Amino acid sequence: QTADLLFSVSAPAPAGGLLVNVTTDIPRSVIMPEVIIPAGQTSVSIPVKGGEPGGGSLFVGAAGNGEVTVPITVTQ
């Protein structure tokens, strides 16, 4: 199954876009593309696909925006 995740920051992304660093402690459970907020935008929606069942976290950070930990559970 696939769900969309919305990533947003408080200020518009700079020229060239803003790379959002997303890592996880359950890499076999979470399948997603690289996250880049387009230049001048404050958000982007990314499809996330569930892989193997598991539970853990997504660790999300972007330059100047700190890091957020998001709990995630993937079920069959």
mmJSON file of the N, C-alpha and C atoms, coordinates in Angstrom:
{"data_MODEL":{"atom_site":{
"group_PDB":["ATOM","ATOM","ATOM","ATOM","ATOM","ATOM","ATOM","ATOM","ATOM","ATOM","ATOM","ATOM","ATOM","ATOM","ATOM","ATOM","ATOM","ATOM","ATOM","ATOM","ATOM","ATOM","ATOM","ATOM","ATOM","ATOM","ATOM","ATOM","ATOM","ATOM","ATOM","ATOM","ATOM","ATOM","ATOM","ATOM","ATOM","ATOM","ATOM","ATOM","ATOM","ATOM","ATOM","ATOM","ATOM","ATOM","ATOM","ATOM","ATOM","ATOM","ATOM","ATOM","ATOM","ATOM","ATOM","ATOM","ATOM","ATOM","ATOM","ATOM","ATOM","ATOM","ATOM","ATOM","ATOM","ATOM","ATOM","ATOM","ATOM","ATOM","ATOM","ATOM","ATOM","ATOM","ATOM","ATOM","ATOM","ATOM","ATOM","ATOM","ATOM","ATOM","ATOM","ATOM","ATOM","ATOM","ATOM","ATOM","ATOM","ATOM","ATOM","ATOM","ATOM","ATOM","ATOM","ATOM","ATOM","ATOM","ATOM","ATOM","ATOM","ATOM","ATOM","ATOM","ATOM","ATOM","ATOM","ATOM","ATOM","ATOM","ATOM","ATOM","ATOM","ATOM","ATOM","ATOM","ATOM","ATOM","ATOM","ATOM","ATOM","ATOM","ATOM","ATOM","ATOM","ATOM","ATOM","ATOM","ATOM","ATOM","ATOM","ATOM","ATOM","ATOM","ATOM","ATOM","ATOM","ATOM","ATOM","ATOM","ATOM","ATOM","ATOM","ATOM","ATOM","ATOM","ATOM","ATOM","ATOM","ATOM","ATOM","ATOM","ATOM","ATOM","ATOM","ATOM","ATOM","ATOM","ATOM","ATOM","ATOM","ATOM","ATOM","ATOM","ATOM","ATOM","ATOM","ATOM","ATOM","ATOM","ATOM","ATOM","ATOM","ATOM","ATOM","ATOM","ATOM","ATOM","ATOM","ATOM","ATOM","ATOM","ATOM","ATOM","ATOM","ATOM","ATOM","ATOM","ATOM","ATOM","ATOM","ATOM","ATOM","ATOM","ATOM","ATOM","ATOM","ATOM","ATOM","ATOM","ATOM","ATOM","ATOM","ATOM","ATOM","ATOM","ATOM","ATOM","ATOM","ATOM","ATOM","ATOM","ATOM","ATOM","ATOM","ATOM","ATOM","ATOM","ATOM","ATOM","ATOM","ATOM","ATOM","ATOM","ATOM","ATOM","ATOM","ATOM"],
"id":[1,2,3,4,5,6,7,8,9,10,11,12,13,14,15,16,17,18,19,20,21,22,23,24,25,26,27,28,29,30,31,32,33,34,35,36,37,38,39,40,41,42,43,44,45,46,47,48,49,50,51,52,53,54,55,56,57,58,59,60,61,62,63,64,65,66,67,68,69,70,71,72,73,74,75,76,77,78,79,80,81,82,83,84,85,86,87,88,89,90,91,92,93,94,95,96,97,98,99,100,101,102,103,104,105,106,107,108,109,110,111,112,113,114,115,116,117,118,119,120,121,122,123,124,125,126,127,128,129,130,131,132,133,134,135,136,137,138,139,140,141,142,143,144,145,146,147,148,149,150,151,152,153,154,155,156,157,158,159,160,161,162,163,164,165,166,167,168,169,170,171,172,173,174,175,176,177,178,179,180,181,182,183,184,185,186,187,188,189,190,191,192,193,194,195,196,197,198,199,200,201,202,203,204,205,206,207,208,209,210,211,212,213,214,215,216,217,218,219,220,221,222,223,224,225,226,227,228],
"type_symbol":["N","C","C","N","C","C","N","C","C","N","C","C","N","C","C","N","C","C","N","C","C","N","C","C","N","C","C","N","C","C","N","C","C","N","C","C","N","C","C","N","C","C","N","C","C","N","C","C","N","C","C","N","C","C","N","C","C","N","C","C","N","C","C","N","C","C","N","C","C","N","C","C","N","C","C","N","C","C","N","C","C","N","C","C","N","C","C","N","C","C","N","C","C","N","C","C","N","C","C","N","C","C","N","C","C","N","C","C","N","C","C","N","C","C","N","C","C","N","C","C","N","C","C","N","C","C","N","C","C","N","C","C","N","C","C","N","C","C","N","C","C","N","C","C","N","C","C","N","C","C","N","C","C","N","C","C","N","C","C","N","C","C","N","C","C","N","C","C","N","C","C","N","C","C","N","C","C","N","C","C","N","C","C","N","C","C","N","C","C","N","C","C","N","C","C","N","C","C","N","C","C","N","C","C","N","C","C","N","C","C","N","C","C","N","C","C","N","C","C","N","C","C","N","C","C","N","C","C"],
"label_atom_id":["N","CA","C","N","CA","C","N","CA","C","N","CA","C","N","CA","C","N","CA","C","N","CA","C","N","CA","C","N","CA","C","N","CA","C","N","CA","C","N","CA","C","N","CA","C","N","CA","C","N","CA","C","N","CA","C","N","CA","C","N","CA","C","N","CA","C","N","CA","C","N","CA","C","N","CA","C","N","CA","C","N","CA","C","N","CA","C","N","CA","C","N","CA","C","N","CA","C","N","CA","C","N","CA","C","N","CA","C","N","CA","C","N","CA","C","N","CA","C","N","CA","C","N","CA","C","N","CA","C","N","CA","C","N","CA","C","N","CA","C","N","CA","C","N","CA","C","N","CA","C","N","CA","C","N","CA","C","N","CA","C","N","CA","C","N","CA","C","N","CA","C","N","CA","C","N","CA","C","N","CA","C","N","CA","C","N","CA","C","N","CA","C","N","CA","C","N","CA","C","N","CA","C","N","CA","C","N","CA","C","N","CA","C","N","CA","C","N","CA","C","N","CA","C","N","CA","C","N","CA","C","N","CA","C","N","CA","C","N","CA","C","N","CA","C","N","CA","C","N","CA","C","N","CA","C","N","CA","C","N","CA","C","N","CA","C"],
"label_alt_id":[null,null,null,null,null,null,null,null,null,null,null,null,null,null,null,null,null,null,null,null,null,null,null,null,null,null,null,null,null,null,null,null,null,null,null,null,null,null,null,null,null,null,null,null,null,null,null,null,null,null,null,null,null,null,null,null,null,null,null,null,null,null,null,null,null,null,null,null,null,null,null,null,null,null,null,null,null,null,null,null,null,null,null,null,null,null,null,null,null,null,null,null,null,null,null,null,null,null,null,null,null,null,null,null,null,null,null,null,null,null,null,null,null,null,null,null,null,null,null,null,null,null,null,null,null,null,null,null,null,null,null,null,null,null,null,null,null,null,null,null,null,null,null,null,null,null,null,null,null,null,null,null,null,null,null,null,null,null,null,null,null,null,null,null,null,null,null,null,null,null,null,null,null,null,null,null,null,null,null,null,null,null,null,null,null,null,null,null,null,null,null,null,null,null,null,null,null,null,null,null,null,null,null,null,null,null,null,null,null,null,null,null,null,null,null,null,null,null,null,null,null,null,null,null,null,null,null,null],
"label_comp_id":["GLN","GLN","GLN","THR","THR","THR","ALA","ALA","ALA","ASP","ASP","ASP","LEU","LEU","LEU","LEU","LEU","LEU","PHE","PHE","PHE","SER","SER","SER","VAL","VAL","VAL","SER","SER","SER","ALA","ALA","ALA","PRO","PRO","PRO","ALA","ALA","ALA","PRO","PRO","PRO","ALA","ALA","ALA","GLY","GLY","GLY","GLY","GLY","GLY","LEU","LEU","LEU","LEU","LEU","LEU","VAL","VAL","VAL","ASN","ASN","ASN","VAL","VAL","VAL","THR","THR","THR","THR","THR","THR","ASP","ASP","ASP","ILE","ILE","ILE","PRO","PRO","PRO","ARG","ARG","ARG","SER","SER","SER","VAL","VAL","VAL","ILE","ILE","ILE","MET","MET","MET","PRO","PRO","PRO","GLU","GLU","GLU","VAL","VAL","VAL","ILE","ILE","ILE","ILE","ILE","ILE","PRO","PRO","PRO","ALA","ALA","ALA","GLY","GLY","GLY","GLN","GLN","GLN","THR","THR","THR","SER","SER","SER","VAL","VAL","VAL","SER","SER","SER","ILE","ILE","ILE","PRO","PRO","PRO","VAL","VAL","VAL","LYS","LYS","LYS","GLY","GLY","GLY","GLY","GLY","GLY","GLU","GLU","GLU","PRO","PRO","PRO","GLY","GLY","GLY","GLY","GLY","GLY","GLY","GLY","GLY","SER","SER","SER","LEU","LEU","LEU","PHE","PHE","PHE","VAL","VAL","VAL","GLY","GLY","GLY","ALA","ALA","ALA","ALA","ALA","ALA","GLY","GLY","GLY","ASN","ASN","ASN","GLY","GLY","GLY","GLU","GLU","GLU","VAL","VAL","VAL","THR","THR","THR","VAL","VAL","VAL","PRO","PRO","PRO","ILE","ILE","ILE","THR","THR","THR","VAL","VAL","VAL","THR","THR","THR","GLN","GLN","GLN"],
"label_asym_id":["A","A","A","A","A","A","A","A","A","A","A","A","A","A","A","A","A","A","A","A","A","A","A","A","A","A","A","A","A","A","A","A","A","A","A","A","A","A","A","A","A","A","A","A","A","A","A","A","A","A","A","A","A","A","A","A","A","A","A","A","A","A","A","A","A","A","A","A","A","A","A","A","A","A","A","A","A","A","A","A","A","A","A","A","A","A","A","A","A","A","A","A","A","A","A","A","A","A","A","A","A","A","A","A","A","A","A","A","A","A","A","A","A","A","A","A","A","A","A","A","A","A","A","A","A","A","A","A","A","A","A","A","A","A","A","A","A","A","A","A","A","A","A","A","A","A","A","A","A","A","A","A","A","A","A","A","A","A","A","A","A","A","A","A","A","A","A","A","A","A","A","A","A","A","A","A","A","A","A","A","A","A","A","A","A","A","A","A","A","A","A","A","A","A","A","A","A","A","A","A","A","A","A","A","A","A","A","A","A","A","A","A","A","A","A","A","A","A","A","A","A","A","A","A","A","A","A","A"],
"label_entity_id":["1","1","1","1","1","1","1","1","1","1","1","1","1","1","1","1","1","1","1","1","1","1","1","1","1","1","1","1","1","1","1","1","1","1","1","1","1","1","1","1","1","1","1","1","1","1","1","1","1","1","1","1","1","1","1","1","1","1","1","1","1","1","1","1","1","1","1","1","1","1","1","1","1","1","1","1","1","1","1","1","1","1","1","1","1","1","1","1","1","1","1","1","1","1","1","1","1","1","1","1","1","1","1","1","1","1","1","1","1","1","1","1","1","1","1","1","1","1","1","1","1","1","1","1","1","1","1","1","1","1","1","1","1","1","1","1","1","1","1","1","1","1","1","1","1","1","1","1","1","1","1","1","1","1","1","1","1","1","1","1","1","1","1","1","1","1","1","1","1","1","1","1","1","1","1","1","1","1","1","1","1","1","1","1","1","1","1","1","1","1","1","1","1","1","1","1","1","1","1","1","1","1","1","1","1","1","1","1","1","1","1","1","1","1","1","1","1","1","1","1","1","1","1","1","1","1","1","1"],
"label_seq_id":[1,1,1,2,2,2,3,3,3,4,4,4,5,5,5,6,6,6,7,7,7,8,8,8,9,9,9,10,10,10,11,11,11,12,12,12,13,13,13,14,14,14,15,15,15,16,16,16,17,17,17,18,18,18,19,19,19,20,20,20,21,21,21,22,22,22,23,23,23,24,24,24,25,25,25,26,26,26,27,27,27,28,28,28,29,29,29,30,30,30,31,31,31,32,32,32,33,33,33,34,34,34,35,35,35,36,36,36,37,37,37,38,38,38,39,39,39,40,40,40,41,41,41,42,42,42,43,43,43,44,44,44,45,45,45,46,46,46,47,47,47,48,48,48,49,49,49,50,50,50,51,51,51,52,52,52,53,53,53,54,54,54,55,55,55,56,56,56,57,57,57,58,58,58,59,59,59,60,60,60,61,61,61,62,62,62,63,63,63,64,64,64,65,65,65,66,66,66,67,67,67,68,68,68,69,69,69,70,70,70,71,71,71,72,72,72,73,73,73,74,74,74,75,75,75,76,76,76],
"pdbx_PDB_ins_code":[null,null,null,null,null,null,null,null,null,null,null,null,null,null,null,null,null,null,null,null,null,null,null,null,null,null,null,null,null,null,null,null,null,null,null,null,null,null,null,null,null,null,null,null,null,null,null,null,null,null,null,null,null,null,null,null,null,null,null,null,null,null,null,null,null,null,null,null,null,null,null,null,null,null,null,null,null,null,null,null,null,null,null,null,null,null,null,null,null,null,null,null,null,null,null,null,null,null,null,null,null,null,null,null,null,null,null,null,null,null,null,null,null,null,null,null,null,null,null,null,null,null,null,null,null,null,null,null,null,null,null,null,null,null,null,null,null,null,null,null,null,null,null,null,null,null,null,null,null,null,null,null,null,null,null,null,null,null,null,null,null,null,null,null,null,null,null,null,null,null,null,null,null,null,null,null,null,null,null,null,null,null,null,null,null,null,null,null,null,null,null,null,null,null,null,null,null,null,null,null,null,null,null,null,null,null,null,null,null,null,null,null,null,null,null,null,null,null,null,null,null,null,null,null,null,null,null,null],
"Cartn_x":[0.825,0.0,0.869,0.318,1.044,0.27,0.985,0.39,1.257,0.648,1.406,1.773,3.026,3.483,3.765,3.334,3.571,4.738,5.74,6.902,6.823,6.938,6.862,7.879,8.278,9.22,8.608,9.16,8.563,8.856,9.933,10.305,10.451,10.233,10.375,11.773,11.814,13.087,13.932,15.253,16.136,16.204,16.883,17.116,17.754,17.287,17.802,17.042,16.171,15.376,16.069,15.319,15.824,15.729,16.873,16.918,16.481,15.512,15.057,15.676,16.478,17.161,16.194,15.836,14.919,15.633,15.761,16.336,15.351,15.583,14.706,15.496,14.977,15.593,14.901,13.979,13.311,13.333,14.521,14.637,13.919,13.681,12.968,11.456,11.011,9.585,9.106,10.017,9.651,10.373,9.595,10.158,9.678,10.641,10.255,11.373,11.005,12.022,12.701,13.747,14.411,13.411,13.526,12.597,13.303,12.796,13.328,12.146,12.156,11.13,11.57,10.731,11.12,11.403,12.296,12.655,11.404,11.366,10.26,9.041,9.029,7.897,8.2,7.155,7.346,6.975,6.485,6.116,6.157,6.152,6.076,5.438,4.653,4.01,4.74,5.098,5.894,5.162,5.084,4.486,5.432,4.88,5.651,4.961,5.733,5.19,5.637,4.713,5.046,5.724,6.769,7.479,7.166,8.194,8.014,7.365,6.528,5.951,7.052,6.821,7.783,7.37,8.048,7.789,9.079,9.062,10.265,9.964,10.911,10.761,11.338,10.806,11.431,12.109,13.31,14.059,14.184,13.566,13.427,14.116,15.002,15.691,16.002,16.083,16.464,17.286,18.184,19.07,18.283,18.647,18.01,16.645,16.212,14.876,14.876,16.041,16.092,15.675,15.536,15.146,13.882,13.024,11.783,11.794,11.354,11.226,9.741,9.43,8.042,7.909,7.132,6.935,6.14,6.485,5.813,5.663,4.52,4.266,3.753,4.362,3.936,3.365,2.125,1.481,1.136,0.823,0.45,-0.946],
"Cartn_y":[-1.174,0.0,1.238,2.314,3.576,4.681,5.559,6.739,7.937,9.108,10.326,10.987,11.437,12.204,13.622,14.593,15.988,16.474,17.013,17.582,19.087,19.845,21.299,21.97,23.162,23.988,25.38,26.186,27.485,28.576,28.441,29.459,28.807,29.565,28.997,28.406,27.316,26.664,27.578,27.519,28.367,27.902,28.686,28.303,26.922,26.073,24.71,23.736,24.248,23.379,23.086,22.46,22.114,20.61,19.971,18.535,18.273,17.377,16.964,15.596,15.505,14.249,13.355,12.223,11.278,9.937,9.456,8.139,7.351,6.061,5.216,4.08,3.558,2.394,1.101,1.203,0.025,0.125,0.114,0.36,-0.659,-1.865,-2.851,-2.635,-1.759,-1.509,-0.24,0.695,2.0,2.21,2.403,2.61,3.975,4.876,6.223,6.884,7.842,8.562,9.634,10.222,11.352,12.502,13.268,14.372,15.697,16.457,17.786,18.746,19.763,20.801,21.752,21.939,22.779,24.227,24.879,26.275,27.141,27.993,28.917,28.32,27.012,26.342,26.079,25.817,25.487,24.045,23.297,21.905,21.07,19.753,18.787,17.515,16.854,15.596,14.457,13.421,12.309,10.993,10.099,8.79,7.891,7.226,6.292,4.941,3.921,2.576,1.685,0.871,-0.073,-1.299,-1.766,-2.978,-4.074,-4.643,-5.694,-5.12,-5.904,-5.428,-5.077,-4.024,-3.627,-2.334,-1.996,-0.765,-0.057,1.252,2.035,3.502,4.227,5.676,6.17,7.317,8.109,9.266,9.597,10.72,11.739,12.902,13.891,15.183,15.67,16.922,17.664,18.985,19.84,20.992,21.508,22.585,23.728,24.088,25.192,24.875,23.625,23.278,22.207,21.792,20.783,19.407,18.467,17.1,16.711,15.965,15.468,13.955,13.278,11.827,11.474,10.641,10.265,8.75,8.292,6.858,6.319,5.107,4.51,3.017,2.473,1.042,0.585,-0.466,-1.044,-2.434,-2.658,-3.948,-4.566,-5.849,-6.522,-6.15],
"Cartn_z":[0.0,0.0,0.0,-0.513,-0.6,0.1,0.772,1.396,1.052,0.979,0.723,2.038,2.135,3.296,2.835,3.605,3.303,4.154,3.499,4.18,3.993,5.1,4.975,5.887,5.471,6.228,6.371,7.251,7.571,6.539,5.774,4.787,3.414,2.348,1.0,0.766,0.031,-0.299,-1.191,-1.04,-1.841,-3.298,-4.118,-5.518,-5.558,-6.435,-6.515,-5.633,-4.749,-3.881,-2.567,-1.676,-0.34,-0.148,0.025,0.277,1.711,1.867,3.186,3.447,4.487,4.814,5.587,4.986,5.632,5.763,6.997,7.245,8.105,8.202,9.009,9.627,10.724,11.351,10.904,9.939,9.367,7.835,7.225,5.784,4.896,5.366,4.552,4.594,5.49,5.649,4.945,4.697,4.138,2.807,1.741,0.407,-0.075,-0.297,-0.711,-1.501,-2.363,-3.134,-2.282,-2.839,-2.21,-2.079,-1.009,-0.771,-1.022,-2.003,-2.297,-2.404,-1.57,-1.668,-2.774,-3.797,-4.936,-4.527,-5.278,-5.036,-4.938,-3.913,-3.723,-3.042,-2.83,-2.193,-0.718,0.065,1.477,1.79,0.782,1.049,-0.221,0.0,-1.089,-0.54,-1.367,-0.988,-1.697,-0.956,-1.467,-1.205,-2.207,-1.965,-1.172,-0.167,0.653,0.553,0.204,0.025,1.181,1.667,2.727,2.157,2.817,2.433,3.44,4.034,5.034,6.296,6.987,8.248,9.253,10.006,11.02,11.684,12.748,13.472,13.774,13.702,13.965,13.796,13.218,13.074,11.764,11.318,10.268,10.982,10.555,11.11,9.987,10.177,9.111,9.516,8.656,8.932,7.651,7.766,6.642,7.192,6.381,6.805,7.444,8.66,9.353,9.942,9.886,10.363,11.442,11.915,12.97,12.479,13.41,13.069,13.831,13.153,13.741,13.648,14.706,14.7,14.58,13.585,13.326,13.508,14.497,14.659,13.468,13.044,11.889,12.097,11.689,11.761,10.399,9.877,8.599,8.899,8.481,8.689,7.331,7.353,6.104,5.706],
"occupancy":[1.0,1.0,1.0,1.0,1.0,1.0,1.0,1.0,1.0,1.0,1.0,1.0,1.0,1.0,1.0,1.0,1.0,1.0,1.0,1.0,1.0,1.0,1.0,1.0,1.0,1.0,1.0,1.0,1.0,1.0,1.0,1.0,1.0,1.0,1.0,1.0,1.0,1.0,1.0,1.0,1.0,1.0,1.0,1.0,1.0,1.0,1.0,1.0,1.0,1.0,1.0,1.0,1.0,1.0,1.0,1.0,1.0,1.0,1.0,1.0,1.0,1.0,1.0,1.0,1.0,1.0,1.0,1.0,1.0,1.0,1.0,1.0,1.0,1.0,1.0,1.0,1.0,1.0,1.0,1.0,1.0,1.0,1.0,1.0,1.0,1.0,1.0,1.0,1.0,1.0,1.0,1.0,1.0,1.0,1.0,1.0,1.0,1.0,1.0,1.0,1.0,1.0,1.0,1.0,1.0,1.0,1.0,1.0,1.0,1.0,1.0,1.0,1.0,1.0,1.0,1.0,1.0,1.0,1.0,1.0,1.0,1.0,1.0,1.0,1.0,1.0,1.0,1.0,1.0,1.0,1.0,1.0,1.0,1.0,1.0,1.0,1.0,1.0,1.0,1.0,1.0,1.0,1.0,1.0,1.0,1.0,1.0,1.0,1.0,1.0,1.0,1.0,1.0,1.0,1.0,1.0,1.0,1.0,1.0,1.0,1.0,1.0,1.0,1.0,1.0,1.0,1.0,1.0,1.0,1.0,1.0,1.0,1.0,1.0,1.0,1.0,1.0,1.0,1.0,1.0,1.0,1.0,1.0,1.0,1.0,1.0,1.0,1.0,1.0,1.0,1.0,1.0,1.0,1.0,1.0,1.0,1.0,1.0,1.0,1.0,1.0,1.0,1.0,1.0,1.0,1.0,1.0,1.0,1.0,1.0,1.0,1.0,1.0,1.0,1.0,1.0,1.0,1.0,1.0,1.0,1.0,1.0,1.0,1.0,1.0,1.0,1.0,1.0],
"B_iso_or_equiv":[0.0,0.0,0.0,0.0,0.0,0.0,0.0,0.0,0.0,0.0,0.0,0.0,0.0,0.0,0.0,0.0,0.0,0.0,0.0,0.0,0.0,0.0,0.0,0.0,0.0,0.0,0.0,0.0,0.0,0.0,0.0,0.0,0.0,0.0,0.0,0.0,0.0,0.0,0.0,0.0,0.0,0.0,0.0,0.0,0.0,0.0,0.0,0.0,0.0,0.0,0.0,0.0,0.0,0.0,0.0,0.0,0.0,0.0,0.0,0.0,0.0,0.0,0.0,0.0,0.0,0.0,0.0,0.0,0.0,0.0,0.0,0.0,0.0,0.0,0.0,0.0,0.0,0.0,0.0,0.0,0.0,0.0,0.0,0.0,0.0,0.0,0.0,0.0,0.0,0.0,0.0,0.0,0.0,0.0,0.0,0.0,0.0,0.0,0.0,0.0,0.0,0.0,0.0,0.0,0.0,0.0,0.0,0.0,0.0,0.0,0.0,0.0,0.0,0.0,0.0,0.0,0.0,0.0,0.0,0.0,0.0,0.0,0.0,0.0,0.0,0.0,0.0,0.0,0.0,0.0,0.0,0.0,0.0,0.0,0.0,0.0,0.0,0.0,0.0,0.0,0.0,0.0,0.0,0.0,0.0,0.0,0.0,0.0,0.0,0.0,0.0,0.0,0.0,0.0,0.0,0.0,0.0,0.0,0.0,0.0,0.0,0.0,0.0,0.0,0.0,0.0,0.0,0.0,0.0,0.0,0.0,0.0,0.0,0.0,0.0,0.0,0.0,0.0,0.0,0.0,0.0,0.0,0.0,0.0,0.0,0.0,0.0,0.0,0.0,0.0,0.0,0.0,0.0,0.0,0.0,0.0,0.0,0.0,0.0,0.0,0.0,0.0,0.0,0.0,0.0,0.0,0.0,0.0,0.0,0.0,0.0,0.0,0.0,0.0,0.0,0.0,0.0,0.0,0.0,0.0,0.0,0.0,0.0,0.0,0.0,0.0,0.0,0.0],
"pdbx_formal_charge":[null,null,null,null,null,null,null,null,null,null,null,null,null,null,null,null,null,null,null,null,null,null,null,null,null,null,null,null,null,null,null,null,null,null,null,null,null,null,null,null,null,null,null,null,null,null,null,null,null,null,null,null,null,null,null,null,null,null,null,null,null,null,null,null,null,null,null,null,null,null,null,null,null,null,null,null,null,null,null,null,null,null,null,null,null,null,null,null,null,null,null,null,null,null,null,null,null,null,null,null,null,null,null,null,null,null,null,null,null,null,null,null,null,null,null,null,null,null,null,null,null,null,null,null,null,null,null,null,null,null,null,null,null,null,null,null,null,null,null,null,null,null,null,null,null,null,null,null,null,null,null,null,null,null,null,null,null,null,null,null,null,null,null,null,null,null,null,null,null,null,null,null,null,null,null,null,null,null,null,null,null,null,null,null,null,null,null,null,null,null,null,null,null,null,null,null,null,null,null,null,null,null,null,null,null,null,null,null,null,null,null,null,null,null,null,null,null,null,null,null,null,null,null,null,null,null,null,null],
"auth_seq_id":[1,1,1,2,2,2,3,3,3,4,4,4,5,5,5,6,6,6,7,7,7,8,8,8,9,9,9,10,10,10,11,11,11,12,12,12,13,13,13,14,14,14,15,15,15,16,16,16,17,17,17,18,18,18,19,19,19,20,20,20,21,21,21,22,22,22,23,23,23,24,24,24,25,25,25,26,26,26,27,27,27,28,28,28,29,29,29,30,30,30,31,31,31,32,32,32,33,33,33,34,34,34,35,35,35,36,36,36,37,37,37,38,38,38,39,39,39,40,40,40,41,41,41,42,42,42,43,43,43,44,44,44,45,45,45,46,46,46,47,47,47,48,48,48,49,49,49,50,50,50,51,51,51,52,52,52,53,53,53,54,54,54,55,55,55,56,56,56,57,57,57,58,58,58,59,59,59,60,60,60,61,61,61,62,62,62,63,63,63,64,64,64,65,65,65,66,66,66,67,67,67,68,68,68,69,69,69,70,70,70,71,71,71,72,72,72,73,73,73,74,74,74,75,75,75,76,76,76],
"auth_comp_id":["GLN","GLN","GLN","THR","THR","THR","ALA","ALA","ALA","ASP","ASP","ASP","LEU","LEU","LEU","LEU","LEU","LEU","PHE","PHE","PHE","SER","SER","SER","VAL","VAL","VAL","SER","SER","SER","ALA","ALA","ALA","PRO","PRO","PRO","ALA","ALA","ALA","PRO","PRO","PRO","ALA","ALA","ALA","GLY","GLY","GLY","GLY","GLY","GLY","LEU","LEU","LEU","LEU","LEU","LEU","VAL","VAL","VAL","ASN","ASN","ASN","VAL","VAL","VAL","THR","THR","THR","THR","THR","THR","ASP","ASP","ASP","ILE","ILE","ILE","PRO","PRO","PRO","ARG","ARG","ARG","SER","SER","SER","VAL","VAL","VAL","ILE","ILE","ILE","MET","MET","MET","PRO","PRO","PRO","GLU","GLU","GLU","VAL","VAL","VAL","ILE","ILE","ILE","ILE","ILE","ILE","PRO","PRO","PRO","ALA","ALA","ALA","GLY","GLY","GLY","GLN","GLN","GLN","THR","THR","THR","SER","SER","SER","VAL","VAL","VAL","SER","SER","SER","ILE","ILE","ILE","PRO","PRO","PRO","VAL","VAL","VAL","LYS","LYS","LYS","GLY","GLY","GLY","GLY","GLY","GLY","GLU","GLU","GLU","PRO","PRO","PRO","GLY","GLY","GLY","GLY","GLY","GLY","GLY","GLY","GLY","SER","SER","SER","LEU","LEU","LEU","PHE","PHE","PHE","VAL","VAL","VAL","GLY","GLY","GLY","ALA","ALA","ALA","ALA","ALA","ALA","GLY","GLY","GLY","ASN","ASN","ASN","GLY","GLY","GLY","GLU","GLU","GLU","VAL","VAL","VAL","THR","THR","THR","VAL","VAL","VAL","PRO","PRO","PRO","ILE","ILE","ILE","THR","THR","THR","VAL","VAL","VAL","THR","THR","THR","GLN","GLN","GLN"],
"auth_asym_id":["A","A","A","A","A","A","A","A","A","A","A","A","A","A","A","A","A","A","A","A","A","A","A","A","A","A","A","A","A","A","A","A","A","A","A","A","A","A","A","A","A","A","A","A","A","A","A","A","A","A","A","A","A","A","A","A","A","A","A","A","A","A","A","A","A","A","A","A","A","A","A","A","A","A","A","A","A","A","A","A","A","A","A","A","A","A","A","A","A","A","A","A","A","A","A","A","A","A","A","A","A","A","A","A","A","A","A","A","A","A","A","A","A","A","A","A","A","A","A","A","A","A","A","A","A","A","A","A","A","A","A","A","A","A","A","A","A","A","A","A","A","A","A","A","A","A","A","A","A","A","A","A","A","A","A","A","A","A","A","A","A","A","A","A","A","A","A","A","A","A","A","A","A","A","A","A","A","A","A","A","A","A","A","A","A","A","A","A","A","A","A","A","A","A","A","A","A","A","A","A","A","A","A","A","A","A","A","A","A","A","A","A","A","A","A","A","A","A","A","A","A","A","A","A","A","A","A","A"],
"auth_atom_id":["N","CA","C","N","CA","C","N","CA","C","N","CA","C","N","CA","C","N","CA","C","N","CA","C","N","CA","C","N","CA","C","N","CA","C","N","CA","C","N","CA","C","N","CA","C","N","CA","C","N","CA","C","N","CA","C","N","CA","C","N","CA","C","N","CA","C","N","CA","C","N","CA","C","N","CA","C","N","CA","C","N","CA","C","N","CA","C","N","CA","C","N","CA","C","N","CA","C","N","CA","C","N","CA","C","N","CA","C","N","CA","C","N","CA","C","N","CA","C","N","CA","C","N","CA","C","N","CA","C","N","CA","C","N","CA","C","N","CA","C","N","CA","C","N","CA","C","N","CA","C","N","CA","C","N","CA","C","N","CA","C","N","CA","C","N","CA","C","N","CA","C","N","CA","C","N","CA","C","N","CA","C","N","CA","C","N","CA","C","N","CA","C","N","CA","C","N","CA","C","N","CA","C","N","CA","C","N","CA","C","N","CA","C","N","CA","C","N","CA","C","N","CA","C","N","CA","C","N","CA","C","N","CA","C","N","CA","C","N","CA","C","N","CA","C","N","CA","C","N","CA","C","N","CA","C","N","CA","C","N","CA","C","N","CA","C"],
"pdbx_PDB_model_num":[1,1,1,1,1,1,1,1,1,1,1,1,1,1,1,1,1,1,1,1,1,1,1,1,1,1,1,1,1,1,1,1,1,1,1,1,1,1,1,1,1,1,1,1,1,1,1,1,1,1,1,1,1,1,1,1,1,1,1,1,1,1,1,1,1,1,1,1,1,1,1,1,1,1,1,1,1,1,1,1,1,1,1,1,1,1,1,1,1,1,1,1,1,1,1,1,1,1,1,1,1,1,1,1,1,1,1,1,1,1,1,1,1,1,1,1,1,1,1,1,1,1,1,1,1,1,1,1,1,1,1,1,1,1,1,1,1,1,1,1,1,1,1,1,1,1,1,1,1,1,1,1,1,1,1,1,1,1,1,1,1,1,1,1,1,1,1,1,1,1,1,1,1,1,1,1,1,1,1,1,1,1,1,1,1,1,1,1,1,1,1,1,1,1,1,1,1,1,1,1,1,1,1,1,1,1,1,1,1,1,1,1,1,1,1,1,1,1,1,1,1,1,1,1,1,1,1,1]
}}}
